[in-house]
């Protein structure tokens, strides 16, 4: 359970055991490390969610597929509540979530007070109330995450990356390419990155996914008047909708970025990489050169080792920390 010797997860049973350990037995996970060893196919096995999690879950670049369940009341996601100090990273999930009741669904995390980084959601979510591709409600950090799932809520609010964000929350260098549909006629609050802004920041993100519902914004569906401050900076999008769908009392400070009508996404790439560098994160963005996908996904995330940079000789490396 240490960083160098994590608990190794390689089967559906291992994931079920983690759920039972943290949820039913109420065991403490702070300081514990878990790492996927291979892709895991849930094969439609019902897995509800891990309730309180304070450890580090490293997806190790692997995928949990066929993660299919019907959501009931509450915060439904693979991890229901990520506490302060908890980290979910390098994980991809795929499958389907159907909300049968007034539940709140996030693909990776329900309530985030920690860090979700380098995660990709391929799960399609369809239901009644509130949904988001990565995190339902955020007061922590969501960094370098991608939503490719299609999201639809018939009676509520929906955001590509996060549904609701409060003070202290940050969404940094994330993007959405999934279709987002809030089918209610008004007050659906549809956002390409974030649905409802009550505080925090959205920094260097982009959206190319189609939006349906009103109010809708390519970056944020609505910024509320109760927000003492809300910052949107260096964000980019396609389409005719503005960055913010509805902004009570001009509570959003918007700077940099804007609509991209052509094929030049270099400015967006530079902004996102600069944001990641400032957070000391090893991810970087690159231009997508694949003709079949680059219109929908103009920038792609890659894991790049940015420390060092020598040619294999030890003298090319310096010491920037303690041993």
mmCIF file of C-alpha atoms in Angstrom:
data_model
loop_
_atom_site.group_PDB
_atom_site.id
_atom_site.type_symbol
_atom_site.label_atom_id
_atom_site.label_comp_id
_atom_site.label_asym_id
_atom_site.label_seq_id
_atom_site.Cartn_x
_atom_site.Cartn_y
_atom_site.Cartn_z
ATOM 1 C CA UNK A 1 0.000 0.000 0.000
ATOM 2 C CA UNK A 2 2.936 2.370 -0.381
ATOM 3 C CA UNK A 3 3.906 4.517 -3.365
ATOM 4 C CA UNK A 4 6.653 2.061 -4.317
ATOM 5 C CA UNK A 5 4.672 -1.058 -3.390
ATOM 6 C CA UNK A 6 1.007 -0.256 -4.036
ATOM 7 C CA UNK A 7 -1.877 -2.636 -3.647
ATOM 8 C CA UNK A 8 -2.094 -4.235 -7.093
ATOM 9 C CA UNK A 9 -5.533 -4.337 -8.695
ATOM 10 C CA UNK A 10 -6.020 -6.766 -11.564
ATOM 11 C CA UNK A 11 -9.580 -8.125 -11.439
ATOM 12 C CA UNK A 12 -13.223 -7.313 -10.868
ATOM 13 C CA UNK A 13 -12.885 -8.982 -7.478
ATOM 14 C CA UNK A 14 -10.090 -6.571 -6.523
ATOM 15 C CA UNK A 15 -12.315 -3.585 -7.296
ATOM 16 C CA UNK A 16 -15.175 -5.119 -5.319
ATOM 17 C CA UNK A 17 -12.807 -5.704 -2.397
ATOM 18 C CA UNK A 18 -11.736 -2.046 -2.402
ATOM 19 C CA UNK A 19 -15.392 -1.008 -2.375
ATOM 20 C CA UNK A 20 -16.161 -3.315 0.565
ATOM 21 C CA UNK A 21 -13.035 -2.210 2.440
ATOM 22 C CA UNK A 22 -13.730 1.516 2.136
ATOM 23 C CA UNK A 23 -17.534 1.547 2.052
ATOM 24 C CA UNK A 24 -18.996 -1.318 4.051
ATOM 25 C CA UNK A 25 -16.161 -1.787 6.540
ATOM 26 C CA UNK A 26 -15.382 1.939 6.745
ATOM 27 C CA UNK A 27 -11.626 1.344 6.660
ATOM 28 C CA UNK A 28 -9.310 4.348 6.379
ATOM 29 C CA UNK A 29 -7.566 4.716 2.999
ATOM 30 C CA UNK A 30 -5.514 7.867 3.682
ATOM 31 C CA UNK A 31 -1.901 7.311 2.686
ATOM 32 C CA UNK A 32 -2.634 4.032 0.896
ATOM 33 C CA UNK A 33 -1.775 3.511 -2.772
ATOM 34 C CA UNK A 34 -3.646 1.328 -5.258
ATOM 35 C CA UNK A 35 -2.596 0.639 -8.855
ATOM 36 C CA UNK A 36 -4.301 -1.072 -11.789
ATOM 37 C CA UNK A 37 -2.090 -3.726 -13.362
ATOM 38 C CA UNK A 38 -4.134 -4.320 -16.515
ATOM 39 C CA UNK A 39 -7.385 -3.396 -18.224
ATOM 40 C CA UNK A 40 -10.413 -4.720 -16.359
ATOM 41 C CA UNK A 41 -13.624 -5.686 -18.156
ATOM 42 C CA UNK A 42 -16.526 -5.444 -15.724
ATOM 43 C CA UNK A 43 -18.595 -7.519 -18.169
ATOM 44 C CA UNK A 44 -21.731 -5.704 -16.967
ATOM 45 C CA UNK A 45 -21.012 -6.748 -13.377
ATOM 46 C CA UNK A 46 -22.822 -4.287 -11.124
ATOM 47 C CA UNK A 47 -20.384 -2.173 -9.135
ATOM 48 C CA UNK A 48 -21.937 0.640 -7.161
ATOM 49 C CA UNK A 49 -19.161 2.922 -5.912
ATOM 50 C CA UNK A 50 -16.433 3.421 -3.361
ATOM 51 C CA UNK A 51 -17.836 5.784 -0.737
ATOM 52 C CA UNK A 52 -15.112 7.660 1.200
ATOM 53 C CA UNK A 53 -11.658 7.509 -0.403
ATOM 54 C CA UNK A 54 -8.571 9.404 0.757
ATOM 55 C CA UNK A 55 -5.799 7.392 -0.844
ATOM 56 C CA UNK A 56 -4.123 7.363 -4.244
ATOM 57 C CA UNK A 57 -5.721 5.315 -7.019
ATOM 58 C CA UNK A 58 -3.395 5.064 -10.024
ATOM 59 C CA UNK A 59 -5.120 3.816 -13.141
ATOM 60 C CA UNK A 60 -1.660 3.286 -14.636
ATOM 61 C CA UNK A 61 -2.982 4.164 -18.101
ATOM 62 C CA UNK A 62 -5.427 1.249 -17.981
ATOM 63 C CA UNK A 63 -9.177 1.096 -18.676
ATOM 64 C CA UNK A 64 -12.092 -0.152 -16.606
ATOM 65 C CA UNK A 65 -14.604 -1.079 -19.307
ATOM 66 C CA UNK A 66 -18.287 -2.080 -19.330
ATOM 67 C CA UNK A 67 -18.815 -0.190 -16.087
ATOM 68 C CA UNK A 68 -22.596 -0.257 -16.346
ATOM 69 C CA UNK A 69 -25.078 0.530 -13.597
ATOM 70 C CA UNK A 70 -28.410 2.148 -12.909
ATOM 71 C CA UNK A 71 -27.970 5.095 -10.573
ATOM 72 C CA UNK A 72 -30.250 5.656 -7.591
ATOM 73 C CA UNK A 73 -30.447 8.647 -5.275
ATOM 74 C CA UNK A 74 -27.148 10.166 -4.135
ATOM 75 C CA UNK A 75 -23.772 10.932 -5.741
ATOM 76 C CA UNK A 76 -23.129 8.156 -8.209
ATOM 77 C CA UNK A 77 -19.675 7.640 -9.699
ATOM 78 C CA UNK A 78 -16.865 5.128 -9.515
ATOM 79 C CA UNK A 79 -15.708 7.008 -6.386
ATOM 80 C CA UNK A 80 -18.585 8.672 -4.570
ATOM 81 C CA UNK A 81 -16.483 10.979 -2.360
ATOM 82 C CA UNK A 82 -12.807 11.786 -2.894
ATOM 83 C CA UNK A 83 -11.588 13.439 0.288
ATOM 84 C CA UNK A 84 -8.935 16.130 0.635
ATOM 85 C CA UNK A 85 -5.560 14.492 0.082
ATOM 86 C CA UNK A 86 -7.037 11.802 -2.161
ATOM 87 C CA UNK A 87 -5.876 11.378 -5.766
ATOM 88 C CA UNK A 88 -7.392 9.567 -8.752
ATOM 89 C CA UNK A 89 -5.056 9.556 -11.749
ATOM 90 C CA UNK A 90 -4.254 8.024 -15.129
ATOM 91 C CA UNK A 91 -7.581 6.187 -15.419
ATOM 92 C CA UNK A 92 -9.994 5.609 -18.312
ATOM 93 C CA UNK A 93 -13.529 4.292 -17.842
ATOM 94 C CA UNK A 94 -16.137 3.195 -20.368
ATOM 95 C CA UNK A 95 -19.690 1.929 -20.161
ATOM 96 C CA UNK A 96 -23.155 3.330 -19.490
ATOM 97 C CA UNK A 97 -24.826 5.045 -16.535
ATOM 98 C CA UNK A 98 -28.597 5.415 -16.473
ATOM 99 C CA UNK A 99 -30.159 7.662 -13.824
ATOM 100 C CA UNK A 100 -33.532 6.277 -12.879
ATOM 101 C CA UNK A 101 -34.197 8.774 -10.093
ATOM 102 C CA UNK A 102 -33.068 12.226 -8.949
ATOM 103 C CA UNK A 103 -29.447 11.247 -8.581
ATOM 104 C CA UNK A 104 -26.232 13.108 -9.319
ATOM 105 C CA UNK A 105 -23.874 11.240 -11.616
ATOM 106 C CA UNK A 106 -20.194 11.849 -12.328
ATOM 107 C CA UNK A 107 -18.157 9.414 -14.349
ATOM 108 C CA UNK A 108 -15.071 9.247 -12.104
ATOM 109 C CA UNK A 109 -15.950 11.065 -8.845
ATOM 110 C CA UNK A 110 -19.166 12.260 -7.242
ATOM 111 C CA UNK A 111 -17.898 14.830 -4.725
ATOM 112 C CA UNK A 112 -14.289 15.899 -5.207
ATOM 113 C CA UNK A 113 -12.214 17.572 -2.509
ATOM 114 C CA UNK A 114 -8.931 16.078 -3.725
ATOM 115 C CA UNK A 115 -7.216 15.827 -7.124
ATOM 116 C CA UNK A 116 -8.498 14.073 -10.246
ATOM 117 C CA UNK A 117 -5.783 14.116 -12.887
ATOM 118 C CA UNK A 118 -5.154 12.544 -16.277
ATOM 119 C CA UNK A 119 -8.502 10.715 -16.400
ATOM 120 C CA UNK A 120 -10.707 10.041 -19.418
ATOM 121 C CA UNK A 121 -14.418 9.296 -19.424
ATOM 122 C CA UNK A 122 -15.932 7.286 -22.275
ATOM 123 C CA UNK A 123 -19.095 6.496 -20.301
ATOM 124 C CA UNK A 124 -22.410 7.634 -21.755
ATOM 125 C CA UNK A 125 -24.694 9.046 -19.057
ATOM 126 C CA UNK A 126 -28.435 9.395 -19.551
ATOM 127 C CA UNK A 127 -30.930 10.379 -16.915
ATOM 128 C CA UNK A 128 -33.179 12.933 -15.264
ATOM 129 C CA UNK A 129 -31.269 15.148 -12.865
ATOM 130 C CA UNK A 130 -27.583 16.234 -12.903
ATOM 131 C CA UNK A 131 -24.559 14.728 -14.614
ATOM 132 C CA UNK A 132 -20.945 15.363 -15.582
ATOM 133 C CA UNK A 133 -18.314 13.398 -17.425
ATOM 134 C CA UNK A 134 -15.585 13.497 -14.761
ATOM 135 C CA UNK A 135 -16.764 15.019 -11.430
ATOM 136 C CA UNK A 136 -20.241 15.912 -10.210
ATOM 137 C CA UNK A 137 -19.360 18.582 -7.617
ATOM 138 C CA UNK A 138 -15.872 20.038 -7.289
ATOM 139 C CA UNK A 139 -14.098 21.963 -4.570
ATOM 140 C CA UNK A 140 -10.726 20.360 -5.319
ATOM 141 C CA UNK A 141 -8.748 20.181 -8.549
ATOM 142 C CA UNK A 142 -9.595 18.524 -11.864
ATOM 143 C CA UNK A 143 -6.517 18.596 -14.100
ATOM 144 C CA UNK A 144 -5.846 17.280 -17.619
ATOM 145 C CA UNK A 145 -9.066 15.283 -17.827
ATOM 146 C CA UNK A 146 -11.057 14.436 -20.943
ATOM 147 C CA UNK A 147 -14.728 13.676 -21.542
ATOM 148 C CA UNK A 148 -15.705 11.811 -24.690
ATOM 149 C CA UNK A 149 -18.948 10.374 -23.346
ATOM 150 C CA UNK A 150 -22.335 11.633 -24.488
ATOM 151 C CA UNK A 151 -24.296 13.199 -21.623
ATOM 152 C CA UNK A 152 -28.057 13.758 -21.475
ATOM 153 C CA UNK A 153 -30.308 14.928 -18.653
ATOM 154 C CA UNK A 154 -34.013 15.455 -19.276
ATOM 155 C CA UNK A 155 -34.833 17.531 -16.183
ATOM 156 C CA UNK A 156 -31.586 18.965 -14.891
ATOM 157 C CA UNK A 157 -28.088 20.294 -15.455
ATOM 158 C CA UNK A 158 -25.133 18.778 -17.241
ATOM 159 C CA UNK A 159 -21.444 19.668 -17.731
ATOM 160 C CA UNK A 160 -18.800 18.006 -19.869
ATOM 161 C CA UNK A 161 -16.161 17.863 -17.117
ATOM 162 C CA UNK A 162 -17.849 19.097 -13.894
ATOM 163 C CA UNK A 163 -21.489 19.751 -13.037
ATOM 164 C CA UNK A 164 -21.116 22.113 -10.079
ATOM 165 C CA UNK A 165 -18.102 23.999 -8.708
ATOM 166 C CA UNK A 166 -17.763 26.022 -5.504
ATOM 167 C CA UNK A 167 -15.114 28.278 -3.996
ATOM 168 C CA UNK A 168 -11.614 26.851 -4.142
ATOM 169 C CA UNK A 169 -12.411 24.530 -7.024
ATOM 170 C CA UNK A 170 -10.212 24.516 -10.115
ATOM 171 C CA UNK A 171 -10.599 22.938 -13.548
ATOM 172 C CA UNK A 172 -7.287 23.115 -15.376
ATOM 173 C CA UNK A 173 -6.390 22.068 -18.946
ATOM 174 C CA UNK A 174 -9.367 19.772 -19.518
ATOM 175 C CA UNK A 175 -11.481 19.308 -22.628
ATOM 176 C CA UNK A 176 -14.825 17.939 -23.775
ATOM 177 C CA UNK A 177 -15.704 16.492 -27.173
ATOM 178 C CA UNK A 178 -18.867 14.635 -26.126
ATOM 179 C CA UNK A 179 -22.387 15.737 -27.059
ATOM 180 C CA UNK A 180 -24.166 17.408 -24.130
ATOM 181 C CA UNK A 181 -27.944 17.598 -24.020
ATOM 182 C CA UNK A 182 -30.049 19.245 -21.334
ATOM 183 C CA UNK A 183 -33.423 18.548 -22.884
ATOM 184 C CA UNK A 184 -35.441 20.715 -20.487
ATOM 185 C CA UNK A 185 -36.643 23.859 -22.288
ATOM 186 C CA UNK A 186 -35.210 26.412 -19.859
ATOM 187 C CA UNK A 187 -32.863 26.630 -16.887
ATOM 188 C CA UNK A 188 -31.068 23.455 -17.994
ATOM 189 C CA UNK A 189 -27.627 25.051 -17.422
ATOM 190 C CA UNK A 190 -25.590 23.193 -20.032
ATOM 191 C CA UNK A 191 -21.822 23.758 -20.055
ATOM 192 C CA UNK A 192 -19.156 22.306 -22.299
ATOM 193 C CA UNK A 193 -16.738 22.216 -19.341
ATOM 194 C CA UNK A 194 -18.779 23.222 -16.270
ATOM 195 C CA UNK A 195 -22.531 23.427 -15.796
ATOM 196 C CA UNK A 196 -22.918 25.589 -12.662
ATOM 197 C CA UNK A 197 -20.310 28.021 -11.355
ATOM 198 C CA UNK A 198 -20.630 29.146 -7.738
ATOM 199 C CA UNK A 199 -16.927 29.943 -7.377
ATOM 200 C CA UNK A 200 -13.399 28.908 -8.333
ATOM 201 C CA UNK A 201 -11.580 28.909 -11.650
ATOM 202 C CA UNK A 202 -11.680 27.338 -15.101
ATOM 203 C CA UNK A 203 -8.249 27.653 -16.682
ATOM 204 C CA UNK A 204 -7.041 26.730 -20.205
ATOM 205 C CA UNK A 205 -9.821 24.321 -21.189
ATOM 206 C CA UNK A 206 -11.600 23.726 -24.488
ATOM 207 C CA UNK A 207 -14.893 22.395 -25.811
ATOM 208 C CA UNK A 208 -15.896 21.184 -29.261
ATOM 209 C CA UNK A 209 -18.881 19.078 -28.189
ATOM 210 C CA UNK A 210 -22.352 20.066 -29.344
ATOM 211 C CA UNK A 211 -24.640 21.695 -26.767
ATOM 212 C CA UNK A 212 -28.435 21.502 -26.444
ATOM 213 C CA UNK A 213 -30.512 23.239 -23.790
ATOM 214 C CA UNK A 214 -30.739 26.723 -22.319
ATOM 215 C CA UNK A 215 -28.907 28.523 -20.890
ATOM 216 C CA UNK A 216 -25.812 27.009 -22.399
ATOM 217 C CA UNK A 217 -22.191 28.087 -22.666
ATOM 218 C CA UNK A 218 -19.216 26.510 -24.348
ATOM 219 C CA UNK A 219 -17.242 26.736 -21.110
ATOM 220 C CA UNK A 220 -19.809 27.363 -18.314
ATOM 221 C CA UNK A 221 -23.575 27.005 -18.432
ATOM 222 C CA UNK A 222 -24.233 29.566 -15.705
ATOM 223 C CA UNK A 223 -22.303 31.642 -13.184
ATOM 224 C CA UNK A 224 -24.495 32.492 -10.209
ATOM 225 C CA UNK A 225 -24.799 35.824 -8.440
ATOM 226 C CA UNK A 226 -23.875 34.128 -5.153
ATOM 227 C CA UNK A 227 -20.353 33.587 -6.514
ATOM 228 C CA UNK A 228 -18.072 36.136 -4.859
ATOM 229 C CA UNK A 229 -15.599 35.592 -7.692
ATOM 230 C CA UNK A 230 -15.342 33.322 -10.703
ATOM 231 C CA UNK A 231 -12.480 33.234 -13.179
ATOM 232 C CA UNK A 232 -12.407 31.884 -16.724
ATOM 233 C CA UNK A 233 -9.071 32.293 -18.476
ATOM 234 C CA UNK A 234 -7.476 31.098 -21.715
ATOM 235 C CA UNK A 235 -10.367 28.833 -22.711
ATOM 236 C CA UNK A 236 -11.244 27.971 -26.314
ATOM 237 C CA UNK A 237 -14.211 26.543 -28.164
ATOM 238 C CA UNK A 238 -15.956 26.061 -31.490
ATOM 239 C CA UNK A 239 -19.516 27.030 -32.353
ATOM 240 C CA UNK A 240 -21.548 30.202 -32.030
ATOM 241 C CA UNK A 241 -22.409 30.024 -28.314
ATOM 242 C CA UNK A 242 -20.467 32.245 -25.928
ATOM 243 C CA UNK A 243 -18.179 31.145 -23.089
ATOM 244 C CA UNK A 244 -20.928 31.576 -20.462
ATOM 245 C CA UNK A 245 -24.607 30.859 -21.011
ATOM 246 C CA UNK A 246 -25.985 32.975 -18.158
ATOM 247 C CA UNK A 247 -23.961 35.197 -15.863
ATOM 248 C CA UNK A 248 -25.801 36.764 -12.933
ATOM 249 C CA UNK A 249 -24.575 40.265 -12.076
ATOM 250 C CA UNK A 250 -21.445 39.845 -14.237
ATOM 251 C CA UNK A 251 -19.798 37.641 -11.646
ATOM 252 C CA UNK A 252 -17.467 35.975 -14.145
ATOM 253 C CA UNK A 253 -14.056 37.420 -14.944
ATOM 254 C CA UNK A 254 -13.244 36.228 -18.476
ATOM 255 C CA UNK A 255 -9.815 36.732 -20.007
ATOM 256 C CA UNK A 256 -7.881 35.273 -22.929
ATOM 257 C CA UNK A 257 -9.025 32.586 -25.333
ATOM 258 C CA UNK A 258 -12.186 32.705 -27.402
ATOM 259 C CA UNK A 259 -13.939 31.004 -30.280
ATOM 260 C CA UNK A 260 -11.759 29.147 -32.775
ATOM 261 C CA UNK A 261 -13.278 29.214 -36.233
ATOM 262 C CA UNK A 262 -10.323 27.917 -38.211
ATOM 263 C CA UNK A 263 -7.784 25.153 -37.841
ATOM 264 C CA UNK A 264 -5.145 27.014 -35.846
ATOM 265 C CA UNK A 265 -5.272 25.666 -32.298
ATOM 266 C CA UNK A 266 -1.662 26.496 -31.471
ATOM 267 C CA UNK A 267 -2.613 29.311 -29.074
ATOM 268 C CA UNK A 268 -4.919 26.971 -27.157
ATOM 269 C CA UNK A 269 -2.239 24.286 -27.023
ATOM 270 C CA UNK A 270 0.326 26.730 -25.678
ATOM 271 C CA UNK A 271 -2.111 28.010 -23.047
ATOM 272 C CA UNK A 272 -2.942 24.508 -21.860
ATOM 273 C CA UNK A 273 0.690 23.416 -21.716
ATOM 274 C CA UNK A 274 1.619 26.582 -19.847
ATOM 275 C CA UNK A 275 -1.131 25.888 -17.302
ATOM 276 C CA UNK A 276 0.086 22.324 -16.815
ATOM 277 C CA UNK A 277 3.679 23.468 -16.454
ATOM 278 C CA UNK A 278 2.669 25.974 -13.789
ATOM 279 C CA UNK A 279 1.031 23.130 -11.842
ATOM 280 C CA UNK A 280 4.210 21.023 -12.186
ATOM 281 C CA UNK A 281 2.229 18.358 -14.064
ATOM 282 C CA UNK A 282 3.944 16.011 -16.525
ATOM 283 C CA UNK A 283 1.117 15.952 -19.059
ATOM 284 C CA UNK A 284 1.325 17.983 -22.249
ATOM 285 C CA UNK A 285 -0.975 18.665 -25.195
ATOM 286 C CA UNK A 286 -0.133 18.249 -28.853
ATOM 287 C CA UNK A 287 -1.922 19.046 -32.099
ATOM 288 C CA UNK A 288 -4.003 16.164 -33.401
ATOM 289 C CA UNK A 289 -2.810 15.365 -36.925
ATOM 290 C CA UNK A 290 -5.265 12.528 -37.563
ATOM 291 C CA UNK A 291 -7.534 13.730 -40.376
ATOM 292 C CA UNK A 292 -10.434 11.561 -39.218
ATOM 293 C CA UNK A 293 -10.583 12.937 -35.668
ATOM 294 C CA UNK A 294 -8.850 16.308 -35.540
ATOM 295 C CA UNK A 295 -11.953 18.384 -36.287
ATOM 296 C CA UNK A 296 -13.748 17.072 -33.189
ATOM 297 C CA UNK A 297 -10.569 16.705 -31.115
ATOM 298 C CA UNK A 298 -8.068 19.321 -32.330
ATOM 299 C CA UNK A 299 -5.741 18.855 -29.330
ATOM 300 C CA UNK A 300 -4.843 15.551 -27.733
ATOM 301 C CA UNK A 301 -3.442 14.831 -24.307
ATOM 302 C CA UNK A 302 -0.284 12.791 -23.975
ATOM 303 C CA UNK A 303 1.812 11.724 -21.025
ATOM 304 C CA UNK A 304 5.225 13.221 -21.439
ATOM 305 C CA UNK A 305 8.187 12.987 -19.091
ATOM 306 C CA UNK A 306 9.293 16.608 -18.865
ATOM 307 C CA UNK A 307 11.845 16.389 -16.066
ATOM 308 C CA UNK A 308 15.522 16.037 -16.954
ATOM 309 C CA UNK A 309 16.056 16.199 -20.686
ATOM 310 C CA UNK A 310 19.578 14.856 -21.000
ATOM 311 C CA UNK A 311 20.960 12.238 -23.354
ATOM 312 C CA UNK A 312 21.569 9.575 -20.758
ATOM 313 C CA UNK A 313 24.659 11.117 -19.151
ATOM 314 C CA UNK A 314 24.255 11.805 -15.461
ATOM 315 C CA UNK A 315 26.033 15.146 -15.735
ATOM 316 C CA UNK A 316 23.090 16.431 -17.799
ATOM 317 C CA UNK A 317 20.762 16.127 -14.801
ATOM 318 C CA UNK A 318 20.592 18.344 -11.730
ATOM 319 C CA UNK A 319 19.211 17.760 -8.283
ATOM 320 C CA UNK A 320 16.063 19.800 -7.624
ATOM 321 C CA UNK A 321 15.058 18.195 -4.358
ATOM 322 C CA UNK A 322 16.182 16.206 -1.369
ATOM 323 C CA UNK A 323 17.139 12.558 -1.322
#
